[in-house]
Amino acid sequence: MDIVVKGRKTEVPERFRKHVAEKLKLDKIQKLDGKVISLDVEVSKEPNPRQADRCDRVEITLRSRGPVIRAEAAASDPYAALDLAAEKLDARLRKQHDKRFSRRGARRIPAAEVADHVPGAATLDGTGAIVPQDEQESVPTKKIGSLEIQGEGPLVVREKTHEAAPMTLDQALYEMELVGHDFYLFVDSETKEPSVVYRRHAYDYGVIHLRTDTMVTQAPSPEAGGALGG
């Protein structure tokens, strides 16, 4: 398998191609994913002078018999962008490798331990008989955010608040590609409403706009209440 390096609206010097071969070690990649089919590196340049600190962008696409893995990064020069993208690719490859390994190493849970692993399962005593509900210990309740959770259920709530400047749809797509996510939440600069862009099949994208329902937020007028009361 060879590494294919190509430029999009920019020339790729031979020195950079050699640096790609040195940075992306094929033997190391194949140890983490032995079913690699192809590895493509695309270099592009952002002509906007206001994006000078991340004008060079590198996208690495690894195709195998499993899911396609992509890693993208932007920096002030292509070499720095390649280093960042290579780190992301290595992290995602290791995550995929660890996931496969954990699935293979999964073991069956003994009947006596089912209650420790499966929420809501019956509790068994030493002989395998079901312990009556009134003899079981009370289930602790904890509060996460605005929700009350009983026991050690699988529900995990994490709340985050970010400050975001309004941006255009094109900029939101660009930011989504930079972080390597399948969706990106932003504030539309035209409507000033929260919106989400997301990746669909192949290279198609979708966008969801949220608009406040005025019928819900509008308070009933006092006149309406008086008319009903009379």
Coordinates of N, CA, C and O in Angstrom, one line a residue, residues 29-215:
I29 N 0.8 2.0 11.4 CA -0.6 2.1 11.1 C -1.2 0.7 10.9 O -2.3 0.4 11.4
Q30 N -0.5 -0.2 10.2 CA -1.0 -1.5 9.9 C -1.0 -2.4 11.2 O -1.8 -3.4 11.2
K31 N -0.2 -2.1 12.2 CA -0.3 -2.8 13.5 C -1.6 -2.5 14.2 O -2.2 -3.3 14.8
L32 N -2.1 -1.2 14.0 CA -3.3 -0.8 14.7 C -4.5 -1.2 13.8 O -5.6 -1.4 14.4
D33 N -4.4 -1.3 12.5 CA -5.5 -1.7 11.6 C -4.8 -2.5 10.5 O -4.3 -1.9 9.5
G34 N -4.9 -3.8 10.6 CA -4.3 -4.7 9.6 C -5.1 -4.8 8.3 O -4.7 -5.5 7.4
K35 N -6.2 -4.1 8.2 CA -7.1 -4.2 7.0 C -7.1 -2.9 6.2 O -8.1 -2.6 5.5
V36 N -6.0 -2.1 6.3 CA -6.0 -0.9 5.6 C -5.9 -1.1 4.1 O -5.1 -1.9 3.6
I37 N -6.7 -0.4 3.3 CA -6.8 -0.5 1.9 C -6.0 0.7 1.2 O -5.2 0.5 0.3
S38 N -6.3 1.9 1.7 CA -5.6 3.0 1.1 C -5.4 4.1 2.1 O -6.2 4.2 3.1
L39 N -4.5 5.0 1.9 CA -4.2 6.2 2.8 C -3.9 7.4 1.9 O -3.0 7.4 1.1
D40 N -4.9 8.3 1.9 CA -4.8 9.5 1.1 C -4.5 10.8 2.0 O -5.1 10.9 3.1
V41 N -3.7 11.7 1.5 CA -3.3 12.9 2.2 C -3.6 14.0 1.2 O -3.0 14.1 0.1
E42 N -4.5 14.9 1.5 CA -4.9 16.1 0.7 C -4.5 17.4 1.3 O -4.8 17.6 2.5
V43 N -3.8 18.2 0.6 CA -3.3 19.5 1.1 C -4.1 20.6 0.4 O -4.2 20.6 -0.9
S44 N -4.6 21.6 1.1 CA -5.3 22.7 0.5 C -4.8 24.0 1.2 O -4.3 23.9 2.3
K45 N -5.1 25.1 0.6 CA -4.7 26.4 1.1 C -5.9 27.3 1.2 O -6.7 27.4 0.2
E46 N -6.1 28.0 2.3 CA -7.1 29.0 2.5 C -6.7 30.3 2.0 O -5.7 30.9 2.5
P47 N -7.3 30.9 1.0 CA -6.9 32.2 0.4 C -7.3 33.4 1.3 O -6.8 34.5 1.1
N48 N -8.2 33.2 2.3 CA -8.6 34.3 3.1 C -7.5 34.8 4.0 O -6.9 34.1 4.8
P49 N -7.0 36.1 3.8 CA -5.9 36.6 4.7 C -6.2 36.6 6.1 O -5.3 36.5 7.0
R50 N -7.5 36.6 6.5 CA -7.8 36.7 7.9 C -7.7 35.3 8.6 O -7.8 35.1 9.8
Q51 N -7.5 34.3 7.7 CA -7.2 32.9 8.2 C -5.8 32.5 8.1 O -5.4 31.4 7.9
A52 N -4.9 33.5 8.3 CA -3.4 33.3 8.1 C -2.9 32.3 9.1 O -1.9 31.5 8.8
D53 N -3.4 32.2 10.3 CA -2.9 31.3 11.3 C -3.3 29.9 11.1 O -2.8 29.0 11.7
R54 N -4.2 29.6 10.1 CA -4.6 28.3 9.8 C -4.9 28.2 8.3 O -5.9 27.6 7.8
C55 N -4.1 28.8 7.5 CA -4.3 28.9 6.0 C -4.0 27.6 5.3 O -4.5 27.3 4.2
D56 N -3.1 26.8 5.9 CA -2.8 25.5 5.3 C -3.6 24.4 6.0 O -3.5 24.3 7.2
R57 N -4.2 23.5 5.2 CA -5.1 22.5 5.8 C -4.7 21.1 5.2 O -4.4 21.0 4.0
V58 N -4.6 20.2 6.0 CA -4.3 18.8 5.7 C -5.4 17.8 6.1 O -5.8 17.9 7.3
E59 N -5.8 17.0 5.2 CA -6.8 16.0 5.5 C -6.3 14.6 5.2 O -5.8 14.4 4.0
I60 N -6.3 13.8 6.2 CA -5.8 12.4 6.0 C -7.1 11.5 6.0 O -7.9 11.5 6.9
T61 N -7.2 10.6 5.0 CA -8.3 9.7 4.9 C -7.8 8.3 4.8 O -7.0 7.9 3.9
L62 N -8.2 7.5 5.8 CA -7.7 6.1 5.8 C -8.9 5.2 5.5 O -9.9 5.2 6.3
R63 N -8.8 4.4 4.5 CA -9.9 3.5 4.1 C -9.5 2.0 4.4 O -8.4 1.6 4.0
S64 N -10.3 1.3 5.0 CA -10.0 -0.1 5.3 C -11.3 -0.9 5.1 O -12.3 -0.4 4.7
R65 N -11.3 -2.2 5.6 CA -12.6 -3.0 5.5 C -13.6 -2.5 6.5 O -14.7 -2.9 6.4
G66 N -13.1 -1.8 7.5 CA -14.0 -1.2 8.5 C -14.4 0.2 8.1 O -14.4 0.6 7.0
P67 N -14.8 1.0 9.1 CA -15.2 2.4 8.8 C -14.1 3.3 8.4 O -12.9 3.0 8.7
V68 N -14.4 4.3 7.5 CA -13.4 5.2 7.1 C -13.0 6.1 8.2 O -13.9 6.6 9.0
I69 N -11.7 6.3 8.4 CA -11.2 7.2 9.4 C -10.6 8.4 8.8 O -9.7 8.3 7.9
R70 N -11.0 9.6 9.2 CA -10.5 10.9 8.7 C -9.9 11.7 9.8 O -10.4 11.7 11.0
A71 N -8.9 12.4 9.5 CA -8.3 13.4 10.5 C -7.9 14.6 9.7 O -7.2 14.5 8.7
E72 N -8.3 15.8 10.2 CA -8.0 17.0 9.6 C -7.4 18.0 10.6 O -7.7 18.0 11.7
A73 N -6.6 18.9 10.0 CA -6.1 20.0 10.9 C -5.6 21.1 10.0 O -5.4 20.9 8.8
A74 N -5.6 22.3 10.6 CA -5.2 23.5 9.9 C -4.2 24.3 10.7 O -4.3 24.3 11.9
A75 N -3.2 24.8 10.1 CA -2.1 25.6 10.8 C -1.6 26.6 9.8 O -2.0 26.8 8.7
S76 N -0.5 27.3 10.3 CA 0.1 28.4 9.5 C 1.0 27.9 8.4 O 1.4 28.6 7.5
D77 N 1.3 26.6 8.5 CA 2.1 26.0 7.4 C 1.7 24.5 7.3 O 1.2 23.9 8.2
P78 N 1.9 23.9 6.1 CA 1.4 22.5 5.9 C 2.1 21.5 6.8 O 1.5 20.5 7.1
Y79 N 3.4 21.7 7.2 CA 4.1 20.8 8.0 C 3.5 20.7 9.4 O 3.3 19.6 10.0
A80 N 3.1 21.9 10.0 CA 2.5 21.9 11.3 C 1.1 21.3 11.2 O 0.7 20.5 12.1
A81 N 0.4 21.5 10.1 CA -1.0 21.0 9.9 C -0.9 19.4 9.8 O -1.7 18.7 10.3
L82 N 0.1 18.9 9.1 CA 0.3 17.5 9.0 C 0.6 16.9 10.3 O 0.0 15.8 10.6
D83 N 1.4 17.5 11.1 CA 1.7 16.9 12.5 C 0.5 16.8 13.3 O 0.2 15.8 14.0
L84 N -0.4 17.9 13.3 CA -1.6 17.9 14.1 C -2.6 16.8 13.5 O -3.2 16.1 14.3
A85 N -2.7 16.7 12.2 CA -3.6 15.7 11.6 C -3.1 14.3 11.9 O -3.9 13.4 12.2
A86 N -1.8 14.1 11.9 CA -1.3 12.8 12.2 C -1.5 12.3 13.6 O -1.8 11.2 13.9
E87 N -1.5 13.3 14.5 CA -1.8 13.0 16.0 C -3.2 12.6 16.1 O -3.5 11.6 16.9
K88 N -4.1 13.3 15.4 CA -5.5 12.9 15.5 C -5.8 11.5 14.9 O -6.6 10.7 15.4
L89 N -5.1 11.3 13.8 CA -5.3 9.9 13.1 C -4.8 8.8 14.1 O -5.5 7.8 14.2
D90 N -3.7 9.0 14.7 CA -3.1 8.0 15.6 C -4.1 7.8 16.8 O -4.3 6.6 17.2
A91 N -4.7 8.9 17.3 CA -5.6 8.7 18.5 C -6.9 8.0 18.0 O -7.4 7.1 18.8
R92 N -7.4 8.3 16.9 CA -8.6 7.6 16.4 C -8.3 6.1 16.0 O -9.2 5.3 16.3
L93 N -7.1 5.9 15.5 CA -6.8 4.5 15.2 C -6.7 3.7 16.5 O -7.1 2.5 16.6
R94 N -6.1 4.3 17.5 CA -5.9 3.6 18.8 C -7.3 3.3 19.4 O -7.5 2.3 20.0
K95 N -8.1 4.3 19.3 CA -9.5 4.2 19.9 C -10.2 3.0 19.2 O -10.9 2.2 19.9
Q96 N -10.1 3.0 17.9 CA -10.8 1.9 17.1 C -10.2 0.6 17.5 O -10.9 -0.4 17.6
H97 N -8.9 0.5 17.6 CA -8.2 -0.7 17.9 C -8.6 -1.2 19.3 O -8.9 -2.4 19.5
D98 N -8.6 -0.3 20.3 CA -9.0 -0.7 21.7 C -10.5 -1.2 21.7 O -10.8 -2.1 22.5
K99 N -11.3 -0.6 20.9 CA -12.7 -1.0 20.9 C -12.8 -2.4 20.4 O -13.6 -3.2 20.9
R100 N -12.1 -2.7 19.3 CA -12.1 -4.1 18.8 C -11.6 -5.1 19.8 O -12.1 -6.2 20.0
F101 N -10.5 -4.7 20.5 CA -9.9 -5.6 21.5 C -10.8 -5.8 22.7 O -10.9 -6.9 23.2
S102 N -11.6 -4.8 23.1 CA -12.4 -4.9 24.3 C -13.6 -5.8 23.9 O -14.1 -6.6 24.7
R103 N -14.1 -5.8 22.6 CA -15.2 -6.6 22.2 C -14.8 -8.1 22.2 O -15.5 -9.0 22.6
R104 N -13.5 -8.3 21.8 CA -13.0 -9.7 21.8 C -12.9 -10.2 23.2 O -13.0 -11.4 23.5
G105 N -12.5 -9.4 24.1 CA -12.2 -9.8 25.5 C -13.4 -9.8 26.4 O -13.3 -10.0 27.6
A106 N -14.6 -9.5 25.8 CA -15.8 -9.5 26.7 C -16.1 -10.9 27.2 O -15.9 -11.9 26.5
R107 N -16.5 -10.9 28.5 CA -16.7 -12.2 29.1 C -18.2 -12.3 29.5 O -18.9 -11.3 29.7
R108 N -18.7 -13.6 29.8 CA -20.0 -13.7 30.3 C -20.0 -13.4 31.7 O -19.1 -13.6 32.5
I109 N -21.2 -12.8 32.2 CA -21.4 -12.4 33.6 C -22.0 -13.6 34.3 O -23.1 -14.0 33.9
P110 N -21.4 -14.0 35.4 CA -22.0 -15.1 36.2 C -23.4 -14.6 36.8 O -23.6 -13.4 37.0
A111 N -24.3 -15.5 37.0 CA -25.6 -15.2 37.5 C -25.6 -14.4 38.8 O -26.4 -13.5 39.0
A112 N -24.6 -14.7 39.7 CA -24.5 -14.0 41.0 C -24.1 -12.6 40.8 O -24.3 -11.8 41.7
E113 N -23.5 -12.2 39.7 CA -23.0 -10.9 39.5 C -23.9 -10.0 38.6 O -23.6 -8.9 38.3
V114 N -25.0 -10.6 38.1 CA -25.9 -9.9 37.1 C -26.4 -8.6 37.7 O -26.4 -7.6 37.1
A115 N -26.8 -8.7 39.0 CA -27.4 -7.5 39.7 C -26.4 -6.4 39.8 O -26.7 -5.2 39.8
D116 N -25.1 -6.7 39.8 CA -24.0 -5.6 39.9 C -23.8 -5.0 38.5 O -23.3 -3.9 38.5
H117 N -24.1 -5.6 37.4 CA -23.9 -5.1 36.1 C -25.1 -4.6 35.4 O -25.0 -3.8 34.5
V118 N -26.3 -5.2 35.7 CA -27.5 -4.9 35.0 C -28.4 -4.1 35.9 O -28.9 -4.7 36.8
P119 N -28.7 -2.8 35.6 CA -29.7 -2.1 36.5 C -31.0 -2.7 36.4 O -31.5 -3.1 35.4
G120 N -31.7 -2.8 37.6 CA -33.1 -3.3 37.6 C -33.2 -4.8 37.7 O -34.3 -5.4 37.8
A121 N -32.0 -5.6 37.7 CA -32.1 -7.0 37.7 C -32.4 -7.5 39.1 O -32.1 -6.8 40.1
A122 N -32.9 -8.7 39.2 CA -33.2 -9.2 40.6 C -32.0 -9.6 41.3 O -31.0 -10.0 40.7
T123 N -32.0 -9.5 42.6 CA -30.8 -9.8 43.4 C -30.9 -11.3 43.9 O -32.0 -11.7 44.3
L124 N -29.8 -12.0 43.8 CA -29.8 -13.4 44.2 C -29.0 -13.6 45.4 O -28.0 -12.9 45.7
D125 N -29.4 -14.6 46.3 CA -28.6 -14.9 47.5 C -27.6 -16.0 47.1 O -27.4 -16.3 46.0
G126 N -26.9 -16.6 48.1 CA -25.9 -17.5 47.9 C -26.3 -18.8 47.2 O -25.5 -19.5 46.6
T127 N -27.6 -19.1 47.4 CA -28.1 -20.4 46.8 C -28.7 -20.2 45.4 O -29.2 -21.1 44.8
G128 N -28.7 -18.9 44.9 CA -29.3 -18.6 43.6 C -30.7 -18.2 43.7 O -31.4 -18.0 42.6
A129 N -31.3 -18.2 44.9 CA -32.8 -17.8 45.0 C -32.9 -16.3 45.0 O -32.0 -15.5 45.4
I130 N -34.0 -15.8 44.5 CA -34.3 -14.4 44.4 C -34.6 -13.8 45.8 O -35.4 -14.3 46.5
V131 N -33.9 -12.7 46.1 CA -34.1 -12.0 47.4 C -35.4 -11.1 47.2 O -35.5 -10.4 46.3
P132 N -36.3 -11.2 48.2 CA -37.5 -10.4 48.1 C -37.2 -8.9 48.0 O -36.2 -8.5 48.6
Q133 N -38.0 -8.1 47.4 CA -37.8 -6.7 47.2 C -37.6 -6.0 48.5 O -36.8 -5.1 48.6
D134 N -38.4 -6.4 49.5 CA -38.4 -5.6 50.8 C -37.1 -5.9 51.6 O -36.8 -5.2 52.5
E135 N -36.4 -6.9 51.2 CA -35.2 -7.2 51.9 C -34.0 -6.6 51.2 O -32.9 -6.7 51.7
Q136 N -34.1 -6.1 50.0 CA -33.0 -5.5 49.3 C -32.8 -4.1 49.8 O -33.6 -3.5 50.4
E137 N -31.6 -3.7 49.7 CA -31.2 -2.4 50.2 C -31.9 -1.3 49.4 O -32.2 -1.5 48.2
S138 N -32.2 -0.2 50.0 CA -32.8 0.9 49.3 C -31.9 1.4 48.2 O -30.7 1.5 48.4
V139 N -32.5 1.8 47.0 CA -31.7 2.3 45.9 C -31.3 3.7 46.1 O -32.2 4.5 46.3
P140 N -30.1 4.1 46.1 CA -29.7 5.5 46.3 C -30.2 6.4 45.1 O -30.2 5.9 44.0
T141 N -30.5 7.6 45.4 CA -30.9 8.6 44.4 C -30.0 9.7 44.4 O -29.6 10.3 45.4
K142 N -29.6 10.1 43.2 CA -28.7 11.3 43.1 C -29.2 12.2 42.0 O -30.0 11.8 41.1
K143 N -28.8 13.5 42.0 CA -29.3 14.5 41.1 C -28.1 14.9 40.2 O -27.1 15.3 40.6
I144 N -28.4 14.8 38.9 CA -27.4 15.2 37.8 C -28.1 16.2 37.0 O -29.0 15.9 36.2
G145 N -27.6 17.4 37.1 CA -28.3 18.5 36.4 C -29.7 18.7 36.9 O -29.9 18.9 38.1
S146 N -30.6 18.7 36.0 CA -32.0 18.8 36.4 C -32.8 17.5 36.5 O -34.0 17.5 36.7
L147 N -32.0 16.4 36.5 CA -32.6 15.0 36.5 C -32.3 14.3 37.8 O -31.2 14.5 38.3
E148 N -33.2 13.5 38.3 CA -32.9 12.6 39.4 C -32.7 11.2 38.9 O -33.5 10.6 38.2
I149 N -31.5 10.6 39.3 CA -31.2 9.3 38.8 C -31.2 8.3 40.0 O -30.6 8.6 41.1
Q150 N -31.8 7.2 39.9 CA -31.8 6.2 40.9 C -30.8 5.1 40.6 O -30.7 4.6 39.5
G151 N -30.0 4.8 41.6 CA -28.9 3.8 41.5 C -27.8 4.2 40.6 O -27.6 5.4 40.3
E152 N -27.1 3.2 40.0 CA -26.0 3.5 39.1 C -26.5 3.2 37.7 O -25.9 2.4 36.9
G153 N -27.5 3.9 37.2 CA -28.1 3.7 35.9 C -27.1 4.1 34.8 O -26.1 4.8 35.1
P154 N -27.3 3.7 33.6 CA -26.4 4.0 32.5 C -26.5 5.4 32.0 O -25.8 5.9 31.1
L155 N -27.5 6.2 32.5 CA -27.7 7.6 32.0 C -26.7 8.5 32.6 O -26.5 8.6 33.8
V156 N -25.9 9.1 31.7 CA -24.9 10.1 32.1 C -25.2 11.4 31.5 O -25.4 11.5 30.3
V157 N -25.4 12.5 32.3 CA -25.7 13.8 31.8 C -24.5 14.7 32.0 O -24.0 14.8 33.1
R158 N -24.1 15.4 30.9 CA -23.0 16.3 31.0 C -23.5 17.6 30.3 O -23.9 17.6 29.2
E159 N -23.4 18.7 31.1 CA -23.8 20.0 30.6 C -22.6 20.8 30.2 O -21.7 20.9 31.0
K160 N -22.7 21.5 29.1 CA -21.6 22.4 28.7 C -22.2 23.7 28.1 O -23.3 23.7 27.5
T161 N -21.6 24.8 28.4 CA -22.0 26.1 27.9 C -20.8 26.7 27.2 O -19.8 26.9 27.8
H162 N -21.0 27.1 25.9 CA -20.0 27.7 25.1 C -20.4 29.1 24.7 O -21.6 29.3 24.4
E163 N -19.5 30.0 24.6 CA -19.7 31.3 24.0 C -19.3 31.2 22.5 O -18.2 30.8 22.2
A164 N -20.2 31.6 21.7 CA -19.9 31.5 20.2 C -20.4 32.8 19.5 O -21.4 33.3 19.7
A165 N -19.5 33.2 18.6 CA -19.8 34.4 17.8 C -20.7 33.9 16.6 O -20.4 32.8 16.1
P166 N -21.7 34.7 16.2 CA -22.5 34.2 15.0 C -21.6 34.0 13.8 O -20.6 34.7 13.6
M167 N -21.9 33.1 13.0 CA -21.1 32.8 11.8 C -22.1 32.3 10.6 O -23.2 32.0 10.8
T168 N -21.5 32.3 9.4 CA -22.3 31.9 8.3 C -22.3 30.4 8.2 O -21.6 29.7 8.9
L169 N -23.2 29.9 7.3 CA -23.3 28.4 7.1 C -21.9 27.9 6.6 O -21.5 26.8 7.0
D170 N -21.3 28.6 5.6 CA -20.0 28.1 5.1 C -19.0 28.0 6.2 O -18.2 27.0 6.2
Q171 N -18.9 29.0 7.1 CA -17.9 29.0 8.1 C -18.2 27.8 9.1 O -17.3 27.2 9.6
A172 N -19.5 27.5 9.4 CA -19.8 26.4 10.3 C -19.4 25.1 9.7 O -18.9 24.2 10.4
L173 N -19.6 24.9 8.4 CA -19.1 23.7 7.7 C -17.6 23.5 7.8 O -17.1 22.5 8.0
Y174 N -16.9 24.7 7.6 CA -15.5 24.7 7.7 C -15.0 24.3 9.1 O -14.1 23.5 9.3
E175 N -15.7 24.9 10.1 CA -15.3 24.6 11.5 C -15.6 23.1 11.8 O -14.8 22.4 12.6
M176 N -16.7 22.5 11.3 CA -17.0 21.2 11.6 C -16.0 20.2 11.0 O -15.6 19.2 11.6
E177 N -15.5 20.5 9.8 CA -14.5 19.7 9.2 C -13.2 19.8 10.0 O -12.4 18.8 10.1
L178 N -12.9 21.0 10.5 CA -11.7 21.1 11.3 C -11.6 20.2 12.5 O -10.6 19.6 12.8
V179 N -12.7 20.2 13.2 CA -12.8 19.4 14.5 C -13.0 17.9 14.2 O -12.8 17.1 15.1
G180 N -13.4 17.6 13.0 CA -13.6 16.2 12.7 C -14.8 15.5 13.2 O -14.9 14.3 13.4
H181 N -15.9 16.4 13.5 CA -17.1 15.8 14.1 C -18.1 15.6 12.9 O -17.9 16.2 11.8
D182 N -19.2 14.9 13.2 CA -20.3 14.7 12.3 C -21.4 15.8 12.4 O -22.3 15.8 11.6
F183 N -21.3 16.7 13.3 CA -22.2 17.8 13.4 C -21.5 19.0 14.1 O -20.4 18.8 14.7
Y184 N -22.1 20.1 14.0 CA -21.5 21.4 14.6 C -22.7 22.3 14.9 O -23.5 22.7 14.0
L185 N -22.8 22.7 16.1 CA -23.8 23.7 16.6 C -23.2 25.1 16.5 O -22.1 25.4 17.0
F186 N -24.0 26.0 15.9 CA -23.6 27.4 15.8 C -24.8 28.3 15.8 O -25.9 27.9 15.7
V187 N -24.5 29.6 15.9 CA -25.5 30.7 15.8 C -25.4 31.3 14.4 O -24.4 31.8 14.0
D188 N -26.5 31.2 13.7 CA -26.5 31.7 12.3 C -26.5 33.3 12.3 O -27.2 33.9 13.0
S189 N -25.5 33.8 11.6 CA -25.3 35.3 11.6 C -26.4 36.0 10.9 O -26.6 37.2 11.2
E190 N -27.2 35.3 10.1 CA -28.3 36.0 9.4 C -29.6 36.0 10.3 O -30.2 37.0 10.4
T191 N -29.9 34.9 10.8 CA -31.2 34.8 11.6 C -31.0 35.0 13.1 O -31.9 35.2 13.8
K192 N -29.7 34.9 13.6 CA -29.4 35.0 15.0 C -30.0 33.9 15.8 O -30.2 34.0 17.0
E193 N -30.4 32.8 15.1 CA -31.0 31.6 15.8 C -30.0 30.5 15.8 O -29.1 30.3 15.0
P194 N -30.1 29.6 16.9 CA -29.2 28.4 16.9 C -29.5 27.5 15.8 O -30.6 27.2 15.4
S195 N -28.4 26.9 15.2 CA -28.6 26.0 14.1 C -27.5 24.9 14.2 O -26.6 25.0 14.9
V196 N -27.8 23.8 13.5 CA -26.8 22.6 13.5 C -26.6 22.2 12.0 O -27.5 22.0 11.3
V197 N -25.3 22.1 11.7 CA -25.0 21.4 10.4 C -24.5 20.0 10.7 O -23.9 19.7 11.8
Y198 N -24.8 19.1 9.8 CA -24.4 17.7 10.1 C -24.0 17.0 8.7 O -24.5 17.4 7.7
R199 N -23.2 16.0 8.9 CA -22.8 15.2 7.7 C -23.8 14.1 7.3 O -24.2 13.4 8.2
R200 N -24.2 14.1 6.1 CA -25.1 13.0 5.6 C -24.3 12.0 4.9 O -23.1 11.7 5.2
H201 N -24.8 11.4 3.9 CA -24.1 10.3 3.1 C -23.1 11.0 2.2 O -23.3 12.1 1.7
A202 N -21.9 10.2 2.1 CA -20.8 10.7 1.3 C -20.4 12.1 1.7 O -20.0 12.3 2.9
Y203 N -20.4 13.1 0.8 CA -20.0 14.4 1.1 C -21.2 15.4 1.2 O -21.0 16.6 1.0
D204 N -22.4 14.9 1.4 CA -23.5 15.8 1.5 C -23.7 16.3 2.9 O -23.3 15.6 3.9
Y205 N -24.2 17.5 3.1 CA -24.4 18.0 4.4 C -25.9 18.4 4.6 O -26.6 18.7 3.6
G206 N -26.3 18.5 5.8 CA -27.7 19.0 6.1 C -27.6 20.1 7.2 O -26.5 20.2 7.8
V207 N -28.6 20.9 7.3 CA -28.6 21.9 8.3 C -30.0 22.0 8.9 O -31.0 21.8 8.3
I208 N -30.0 22.2 10.3 CA -31.3 22.3 11.0 C -31.3 23.7 11.7 O -30.3 24.0 12.4
H209 N -32.3 24.5 11.5 CA -32.5 25.8 12.1 C -33.6 25.7 13.2 O -34.6 25.0 13.0
L210 N -33.3 26.3 14.3 CA -34.3 26.4 15.4 C -34.9 27.8 15.4 O -34.2 28.8 15.4
R211 N -36.2 27.8 15.5 CA -36.9 29.1 15.6 C -37.9 29.1 16.8 O -38.6 28.1 16.9
T212 N -37.9 30.1 17.6 CA -38.8 30.2 18.7 C -40.2 30.2 18.3 O -40.6 31.0 17.4
D213 N -41.0 29.4 18.9 CA -42.5 29.3 18.7 C -43.1 30.4 19.5 O -43.2 30.4 20.7
T214 N -43.6 31.5 18.8 CA -44.2 32.6 19.5 C -45.5 32.3 20.2 O -45.9 32.9 21.1
M215 N -46.2 31.2 19.7 CA -47.5 30.8 20.3 C -47.3 30.2 21.6 O -48.1 30.3 22.5

